[in-house]
PDB file of C-alpha atoms in Angstrom:
ATOM      1  CA  MET A  30     -52.244  60.710 -69.871  1.00 46.00           C
ATOM      2  CA  PHE A  31     -48.211  60.237 -70.393  1.00 42.00           C
ATOM      3  CA  SER A  32     -48.129  62.421 -66.813  1.00 46.00           C
ATOM      4  CA  THR A  33     -50.537  60.239 -65.150  1.00 43.00           C
ATOM      5  CA  ARG A  34     -48.570  56.426 -67.057  1.00 46.00           C
ATOM      6  CA  ILE A  35     -45.119  58.443 -64.875  1.00 41.00           C
ATOM      7  CA  LYS A  36     -47.608  58.899 -61.583  1.00 44.00           C
ATOM      8  CA  LEU A  37     -48.617  55.033 -61.990  1.00 42.00           C
ATOM      9  CA  ALA A  38     -45.259  53.397 -62.590  1.00 44.00           C
ATOM     10  CA  LEU A  39     -44.351  55.699 -59.617  1.00 44.00           C
ATOM     11  CA  ILE A  40     -46.747  54.920 -57.280  1.00 44.00           C
ATOM     12  CA  ALA A  41     -46.763  51.254 -58.309  1.00 45.00           C
ATOM     13  CA  GLY A  42     -42.653  51.454 -57.956  1.00 48.00           C
ATOM     14  CA  THR A  43     -42.970  52.594 -54.550  1.00 47.00           C
ATOM     15  CA  ALA A  44     -45.492  49.278 -53.400  1.00 44.00           C
ATOM     16  CA  ALA A  45     -42.378  46.969 -54.538  1.00 44.00           C
ATOM     17  CA  THR A  46     -40.732  48.426 -52.368  1.00 44.00           C
ATOM     18  CA  ALA A  47     -43.011  48.598 -49.766  1.00 43.00           C
ATOM     19  CA  LEU A  48     -43.136  44.642 -49.796  1.00 39.00           C
ATOM     20  CA  ILE A  49     -39.314  43.924 -50.344  1.00 40.00           C
ATOM     21  CA  ALA A  50     -39.551  45.857 -47.250  1.00 42.00           C
ATOM     22  CA  ALA A  51     -42.115  44.253 -45.332  1.00 43.00           C
ATOM     23  CA  GLY A  52     -41.131  41.082 -46.316  1.00 44.00           C
ATOM     24  CA  CYS A  53     -37.298  41.375 -45.243  1.00 41.00           C
ATOM     25  CA  SER A  54     -38.650  43.080 -41.898  1.00 43.00           C
ATOM     26  CA  SER A  55     -40.887  39.972 -41.585  1.00 44.00           C
ATOM     27  CA  ASN A  56     -37.966  37.766 -42.151  1.00 44.00           C
ATOM     28  CA  ASP A  57     -35.857  39.314 -39.316  1.00 44.00           C
ATOM     29  CA  SER A  58     -38.375  39.523 -37.194  1.00 42.00           C
ATOM     30  CA  ASP A  59     -38.927  35.147 -37.878  1.00 44.00           C
ATOM     31  CA  THR A  60     -35.143  34.173 -37.483  1.00 41.00           C
ATOM     32  CA  SER A  61     -34.559  36.882 -34.007  1.00 41.00           C
ATOM     33  CA  LYS A  62     -37.155  35.321 -33.169  1.00 42.00           C
ATOM     34  CA  ALA A  63     -36.279  31.362 -33.537  1.00 41.00           C
ATOM     35  CA  ALA A  64     -32.331  32.000 -31.962  1.00 40.00           C
ATOM     36  CA  PRO A  65     -33.055  31.658 -28.743  1.00 40.00           C
ATOM     37  CA  SER A  66     -34.752  28.344 -29.146  1.00 39.00           C
ATOM     38  CA  SER A  67     -31.822  26.929 -31.349  1.00 37.00           C
ATOM     39  CA  THR A  68     -29.478  28.288 -27.993  1.00 36.00           C
ATOM     40  CA  THR A  69     -31.625  27.912 -25.788  1.00 36.00           C
ATOM     41  CA  THR A  70     -31.901  24.164 -27.407  1.00 35.00           C
ATOM     42  CA  ALA A  71     -27.883  23.609 -27.625  1.00 34.00           C
ATOM     43  CA  MET A  72     -27.513  25.097 -24.261  1.00 32.00           C
ATOM     44  CA  ASP A  73     -29.354  21.961 -22.585  1.00 36.00           C
ATOM     45  CA  HIS A  74     -28.054  19.448 -24.439  1.00 34.00           C
ATOM     46  CA  GLY A  75     -24.537  21.094 -23.859  1.00 35.00           C
ATOM     47  CA  SER A  76     -25.365  20.471 -20.277  1.00 34.00           C
ATOM     48  CA  MET A  77     -26.632  16.833 -19.846  1.00 31.00           C
ATOM     49  CA  PRO A  78     -23.807  15.313 -20.882  1.00 31.00           C
ATOM     50  CA  GLY A  79     -21.174  16.883 -18.641  1.00 32.00           C
ATOM     51  CA  MET A  80     -23.237  16.859 -15.641  1.00 31.00           C
ATOM     52  CA  ASP A  81     -23.672  12.680 -16.267  1.00 33.00           C
ATOM     53  CA  HIS A  82     -19.802  12.157 -16.390  1.00 31.00           C
ATOM     54  CA  GLY A  83     -19.124  13.894 -13.563  1.00 33.00           C
ATOM     55  CA  ALA A  84     -21.951  11.805 -11.594  1.00 35.00           C
ATOM     56  CA  THR A  85     -20.322   9.388 -12.917  1.00 34.00           C
ATOM     57  CA  GLY A  86     -17.171  10.135 -12.716  1.00 38.00           C
ATOM     58  CA  THR A  87     -17.197  10.498  -8.912  1.00 41.00           C
ATOM     59  CA  SER A  88     -19.665   7.877  -7.866  1.00 57.00           C
ATOM     60  CA  ALA A  89     -19.092   4.394  -6.537  1.00 69.00           C
ATOM     61  CA  PRO A  90     -19.118   1.260  -8.300  1.00 80.00           C
ATOM     62  CA  ALA A  91     -21.957  -0.081  -8.576  1.00 87.00           C
ATOM     63  CA  ALA A  92     -23.472  -3.301  -5.891  1.00 86.00           C
ATOM     64  CA  THR A  93     -23.071  -6.171  -6.903  1.00 89.00           C
ATOM     65  CA  ARG A  94     -24.708  -7.736  -3.634  1.00 93.00           C
ATOM     66  CA  SER A  95     -26.269  -7.045  -0.928  1.00 95.00           C
ATOM     67  CA  ASP A  96     -24.652 -10.005   1.779  1.00 97.00           C
ATOM     68  CA  PHE A  97     -22.886  -7.607   4.129  1.00 98.00           C
ATOM     69  CA  ASN A  98     -23.281  -4.889   6.313  1.00 98.00           C
ATOM     70  CA  ALA A  99     -21.660  -2.061   7.959  1.00 98.00           C
ATOM     71  CA  ALA A 100     -19.223  -4.040   9.856  1.00 98.00           C
ATOM     72  CA  ASP A 101     -17.679  -6.172   6.793  1.00 98.00           C
ATOM     73  CA  VAL A 102     -16.612  -3.217   5.187  1.00 97.00           C
ATOM     74  CA  THR A 103     -15.025  -0.931   7.479  1.00 96.00           C
ATOM     75  CA  PHE A 104     -13.371  -4.480   8.377  1.00 97.00           C
ATOM     76  CA  LEU A 105     -11.947  -4.795   4.277  1.00 97.00           C
ATOM     77  CA  GLN A 106     -11.303  -0.707   4.364  1.00 95.00           C
ATOM     78  CA  MET A 107      -9.099  -1.043   7.518  1.00 95.00           C
ATOM     79  CA  MET A 108      -7.097  -4.137   7.083  1.00 97.00           C
ATOM     80  CA  TYR A 109      -6.066  -3.185   3.499  1.00 97.00           C
ATOM     81  CA  PRO A 110      -3.205  -0.781   4.219  1.00 96.00           C
ATOM     82  CA  HIS A 111      -2.899  -2.632   7.506  1.00 97.00           C
ATOM     83  CA  HIS A 112      -1.565  -5.744   4.528  1.00 97.00           C
ATOM     84  CA  ALA A 113      -0.050  -2.746   2.847  1.00 96.00           C
ATOM     85  CA  GLN A 114       2.932  -1.799   5.970  1.00 97.00           C
ATOM     86  CA  ALA A 115       2.859  -5.747   6.835  1.00 98.00           C
ATOM     87  CA  VAL A 116       4.191  -5.880   3.416  1.00 98.00           C
ATOM     88  CA  GLU A 117       6.521  -2.696   3.692  1.00 97.00           C
ATOM     89  CA  MET A 118       6.992  -3.732   6.715  1.00 98.00           C
ATOM     90  CA  ALA A 119       9.015  -7.482   4.735  1.00 98.00           C
ATOM     91  CA  LYS A 120      10.284  -6.197   2.410  1.00 98.00           C
ATOM     92  CA  LEU A 121      12.309  -4.544   3.744  1.00 98.00           C
ATOM     93  CA  VAL A 122      13.927  -7.890   5.689  1.00 98.00           C
ATOM     94  CA  PRO A 123      16.244  -9.521   2.989  1.00 98.00           C
ATOM     95  CA  THR A 124      18.283  -6.096   2.518  1.00 98.00           C
ATOM     96  CA  ARG A 125      19.234  -5.485   6.565  1.00 98.00           C
ATOM     97  CA  SER A 126      18.609  -9.659   7.717  1.00 98.00           C
ATOM     98  CA  GLN A 127      21.173 -12.081   7.997  1.00 97.00           C
ATOM     99  CA  ASN A 128      18.978 -14.081   9.875  1.00 97.00           C
ATOM    100  CA  GLN A 129      17.636 -16.569   7.560  1.00 97.00           C
ATOM    101  CA  GLN A 130      14.273 -18.079   9.598  1.00 97.00           C
ATOM    102  CA  LEU A 131      12.935 -14.198   9.166  1.00 98.00           C
ATOM    103  CA  ILE A 132      13.540 -13.802   5.778  1.00 98.00           C
ATOM    104  CA  THR A 133      11.675 -16.483   5.820  1.00 98.00           C
ATOM    105  CA  LEU A 134       8.992 -15.485   7.626  1.00 98.00           C
ATOM    106  CA  ALA A 135       8.998 -12.273   5.620  1.00 98.00           C
ATOM    107  CA  THR A 136       8.634 -13.870   2.768  1.00 98.00           C
ATOM    108  CA  ALA A 137       5.675 -16.062   3.765  1.00 97.00           C
ATOM    109  CA  VAL A 138       4.418 -12.515   5.646  1.00 98.00           C
ATOM    110  CA  GLU A 139       4.195 -11.555   1.845  1.00 97.00           C
ATOM    111  CA  GLN A 140       3.243 -14.288   0.262  1.00 97.00           C
ATOM    112  CA  ALA A 141       0.051 -13.974   2.569  1.00 97.00           C
ATOM    113  CA  GLN A 142      -1.428 -11.170   2.668  1.00 97.00           C
ATOM    114  CA  SER A 143      -0.114  -9.274  -0.429  1.00 96.00           C
ATOM    115  CA  PRO A 144      -3.189 -11.757  -2.136  1.00 97.00           C
ATOM    116  CA  GLU A 145      -5.882 -10.400   0.439  1.00 98.00           C
ATOM    117  CA  MET A 146      -5.157  -7.453   0.074  1.00 97.00           C
ATOM    118  CA  ARG A 147      -6.614  -8.507  -3.781  1.00 97.00           C
ATOM    119  CA  GLN A 148      -9.175 -10.240  -2.258  1.00 97.00           C
ATOM    120  CA  ILE A 149     -10.430  -7.140  -0.282  1.00 98.00           C
ATOM    121  CA  THR A 150     -10.194  -5.473  -3.177  1.00 97.00           C
ATOM    122  CA  THR A 151     -12.532  -7.640  -5.062  1.00 97.00           C
ATOM    123  CA  LEU A 152     -14.893  -7.856  -2.514  1.00 98.00           C
ATOM    124  CA  LEU A 153     -15.109  -3.803  -1.566  1.00 97.00           C
ATOM    125  CA  GLN A 154     -15.926  -3.296  -5.500  1.00 96.00           C
ATOM    126  CA  SER A 155     -18.938  -6.138  -4.768  1.00 97.00           C
ATOM    127  CA  PHE A 156     -20.300  -4.587  -2.380  1.00 97.00           C
ATOM    128  CA  GLY A 157     -19.824  -0.976  -4.304  1.00 97.00           C
ATOM    129  CA  LYS A 158     -17.798   0.952  -2.568  1.00 95.00           C
ATOM    130  CA  PRO A 159     -14.260   1.714  -4.094  1.00 93.00           C
ATOM    131  CA  ALA A 160     -11.165   0.312  -3.993  1.00 87.00           C
ATOM    132  CA  PRO A 161      -9.633   0.749  -0.474  1.00 89.00           C
ATOM    133  CA  SER A 162      -6.828   3.139   0.629  1.00 83.00           C
ATOM    134  CA  GLY A 163      -3.324   2.630   1.084  1.00 80.00           C
ATOM    135  CA  ASP A 164      -3.672   5.484   3.952  1.00 76.00           C
ATOM    136  CA  MET A 165      -2.158   4.552   7.347  1.00 60.00           C
ATOM    137  CA  GLY A 166      -4.203   7.939   8.571  1.00 59.00           C
ATOM    138  CA  HIS A 167      -6.309   5.095   9.826  1.00 56.00           C
ATOM    139  CA  ASP A 168      -6.662   4.621  13.610  1.00 78.00           C
ATOM    140  CA  MET A 169      -5.869   1.183  13.632  1.00 90.00           C
ATOM    141  CA  PRO A 170      -5.049  -1.020  16.379  1.00 94.00           C
ATOM    142  CA  GLY A 171      -1.059  -2.030  15.843  1.00 96.00           C
ATOM    143  CA  ILE A 172      -0.440   0.029  12.774  1.00 96.00           C
ATOM    144  CA  MET A 173       3.428   1.864  13.241  1.00 96.00           C
ATOM    145  CA  SER A 174       4.075   5.515  12.757  1.00 95.00           C
ATOM    146  CA  LYS A 175       6.388   6.812  10.244  1.00 94.00           C
ATOM    147  CA  ASP A 176       9.101   7.927  12.607  1.00 96.00           C
ATOM    148  CA  GLN A 177       8.166   3.470  13.913  1.00 96.00           C
ATOM    149  CA  MET A 178       9.338   3.107   9.803  1.00 97.00           C
ATOM    150  CA  ALA A 179      12.028   4.905   9.722  1.00 98.00           C
ATOM    151  CA  GLU A 180      14.240   3.733  12.805  1.00 98.00           C
ATOM    152  CA  LEU A 181      12.786   0.497  11.565  1.00 98.00           C
ATOM    153  CA  ALA A 182      14.642   0.700   8.074  1.00 98.00           C
ATOM    154  CA  GLY A 183      18.293   2.099   9.806  1.00 98.00           C
ATOM    155  CA  LEU A 184      18.969  -1.067  11.195  1.00 98.00           C
ATOM    156  CA  SER A 185      20.526  -3.797  10.331  1.00 98.00           C
ATOM    157  CA  GLY A 186      21.878  -6.906  11.954  1.00 97.00           C
ATOM    158  CA  PRO A 187      20.649  -8.153  14.887  1.00 97.00           C
ATOM    159  CA  ASP A 188      19.518  -5.348  16.161  1.00 98.00           C
ATOM    160  CA  PHE A 189      17.000  -4.829  13.518  1.00 98.00           C
ATOM    161  CA  ASP A 190      15.721  -8.751  13.919  1.00 98.00           C
ATOM    162  CA  LYS A 191      14.611  -7.457  16.697  1.00 98.00           C
ATOM    163  CA  LEU A 192      13.104  -3.768  16.646  1.00 98.00           C
ATOM    164  CA  TRP A 193      11.278  -5.999  13.578  1.00 98.00           C
ATOM    165  CA  MET A 194       9.153  -9.277  15.181  1.00 98.00           C
ATOM    166  CA  GLN A 195       9.145  -6.543  18.006  1.00 98.00           C
ATOM    167  CA  MET A 196       6.836  -4.626  16.664  1.00 98.00           C
ATOM    168  CA  MET A 197       5.487  -7.363  14.132  1.00 98.00           C
ATOM    169  CA  ILE A 198       3.821  -9.251  16.607  1.00 98.00           C
ATOM    170  CA  GLU A 199       2.167  -5.539  17.864  1.00 98.00           C
ATOM    171  CA  HIS A 200       0.892  -5.217  14.001  1.00 98.00           C
ATOM    172  CA  HIS A 201      -0.123  -8.652  14.358  1.00 98.00           C
ATOM    173  CA  GLN A 202      -1.951  -8.600  17.572  1.00 98.00           C
ATOM    174  CA  GLY A 203      -4.146  -5.417  16.413  1.00 98.00           C
ATOM    175  CA  ALA A 204      -4.663  -7.252  13.017  1.00 98.00           C
ATOM    176  CA  ILE A 205      -6.617  -9.876  15.283  1.00 98.00           C
ATOM    177  CA  THR A 206      -8.692  -7.633  17.113  1.00 98.00           C
ATOM    178  CA  MET A 207      -9.538  -5.844  14.378  1.00 98.00           C
ATOM    179  CA  ALA A 208     -10.420 -10.232  12.803  1.00 98.00           C
ATOM    180  CA  ASN A 209     -12.589 -10.274  16.181  1.00 98.00           C
ATOM    181  CA  THR A 210     -15.164  -7.752  15.659  1.00 98.00           C
ATOM    182  CA  GLU A 211     -15.062  -8.805  12.235  1.00 98.00           C
ATOM    183  CA  LEU A 212     -15.922 -12.318  13.435  1.00 98.00           C
ATOM    184  CA  ALA A 213     -18.672 -11.350  15.836  1.00 98.00           C
ATOM    185  CA  GLN A 214     -19.903  -7.639  14.338  1.00 98.00           C
ATOM    186  CA  GLY A 215     -19.772  -8.990  10.292  1.00 98.00           C
ATOM    187  CA  SER A 216     -22.433 -10.541   8.111  1.00 98.00           C
ATOM    188  CA  ASN A 217     -20.475 -11.305   4.820  1.00 98.00           C
ATOM    189  CA  ALA A 218     -19.174 -14.838   4.455  1.00 98.00           C
ATOM    190  CA  GLU A 219     -16.400 -14.622   2.554  1.00 98.00           C
ATOM    191  CA  SER A 220     -15.028 -11.431   5.195  1.00 98.00           C
ATOM    192  CA  LYS A 221     -15.522 -13.731   8.571  1.00 98.00           C
ATOM    193  CA  ALA A 222     -13.956 -16.120   6.021  1.00 98.00           C
ATOM    194  CA  LEU A 223     -10.791 -13.457   5.484  1.00 98.00           C
ATOM    195  CA  ALA A 224     -10.953 -12.317   9.127  1.00 98.00           C
ATOM    196  CA  GLN A 225     -10.534 -16.788  10.944  1.00 98.00           C
ATOM    197  CA  SER A 226      -7.602 -17.127   8.040  1.00 98.00           C
ATOM    198  CA  ILE A 227      -5.783 -13.773   9.467  1.00 98.00           C
ATOM    199  CA  VAL A 228      -6.907 -15.175  13.071  1.00 98.00           C
ATOM    200  CA  ALA A 229      -5.068 -18.512  12.533  1.00 98.00           C
ATOM    201  CA  ALA A 230      -2.425 -17.395  10.594  1.00 97.00           C
ATOM    202  CA  GLN A 231      -1.277 -14.684  12.774  1.00 98.00           C
ATOM    203  CA  GLN A 232      -1.280 -16.040  16.170  1.00 98.00           C
ATOM    204  CA  GLN A 233       1.186 -18.877  14.561  1.00 98.00           C
ATOM    205  CA  GLU A 234       3.904 -15.765  13.516  1.00 98.00           C
ATOM    206  CA  ILE A 235       3.101 -14.595  17.050  1.00 98.00           C
ATOM    207  CA  THR A 236       4.245 -17.540  18.193  1.00 98.00           C
ATOM    208  CA  GLN A 237       6.777 -18.011  16.397  1.00 98.00           C
ATOM    209  CA  MET A 238       8.579 -14.143  16.340  1.00 98.00           C
ATOM    210  CA  ASN A 239       8.121 -15.011  20.295  1.00 98.00           C
ATOM    211  CA  THR A 240       9.426 -18.337  19.885  1.00 97.00           C
ATOM    212  CA  MET A 241      12.831 -16.737  17.799  1.00 97.00           C
ATOM    213  CA  LEU A 242      12.835 -13.702  21.056  1.00 97.00           C
ATOM    214  CA  GLY A 243      13.054 -15.570  23.450  1.00 93.00           C
ATOM    215  CA  GLN A 244      15.776 -17.922  21.083  1.00 90.00           C
ATOM    216  CA  SER A 245      18.240 -15.093  20.680  1.00 82.00           C
ATOM    217  CA  GLN A 246      17.758 -13.380  23.925  1.00 79.00           C
ATOM    218  CA  GLN A 247      19.452 -17.078  25.702  1.00 68.00           C
TER     219      GLN A 247
END
């Protein structure tokens, strides 16, 4: 009888051990099945912000208007660096010229074209286009080469005055050509008004510089 009790106890213990082992196995299996699902979810959620951030960082600003065409955009994108070079040339004058009339003209060029550059930036942003670049690499009429700019910067006195006016006349003529193209092909009222203003102001300055050049040769 004592032997029978021992056998029963051993059987019960073995059964309990088997149940515990089965339970542990079941828990491990459940955990291993759940882990991939959790990892996959984490990867999915983790990748989305990165993708969204990348798209946002490279996209152009949202357009707030549609009253423009490709000619308007081209005109503005090209006129910005064109103006930037004119302003650069104007800033050379006070330290290289003693001609007060030329100094006054250069100041007028800078004071007119710097605000126009800000206007160009605002217009392009409203069209949903990136901020304009000051890069001179565009093939634009009237743009001076780096060598020409270096030559101008190396002069002073009457030699500087003469070359500055010759270069600025050519520069202005290029701007007028671009503005006339905008007037003929553009559709945005503000861009065309800017183009008209450029034609009027820069033609007047060309006339003034031609007169000054004529006087210097007498």
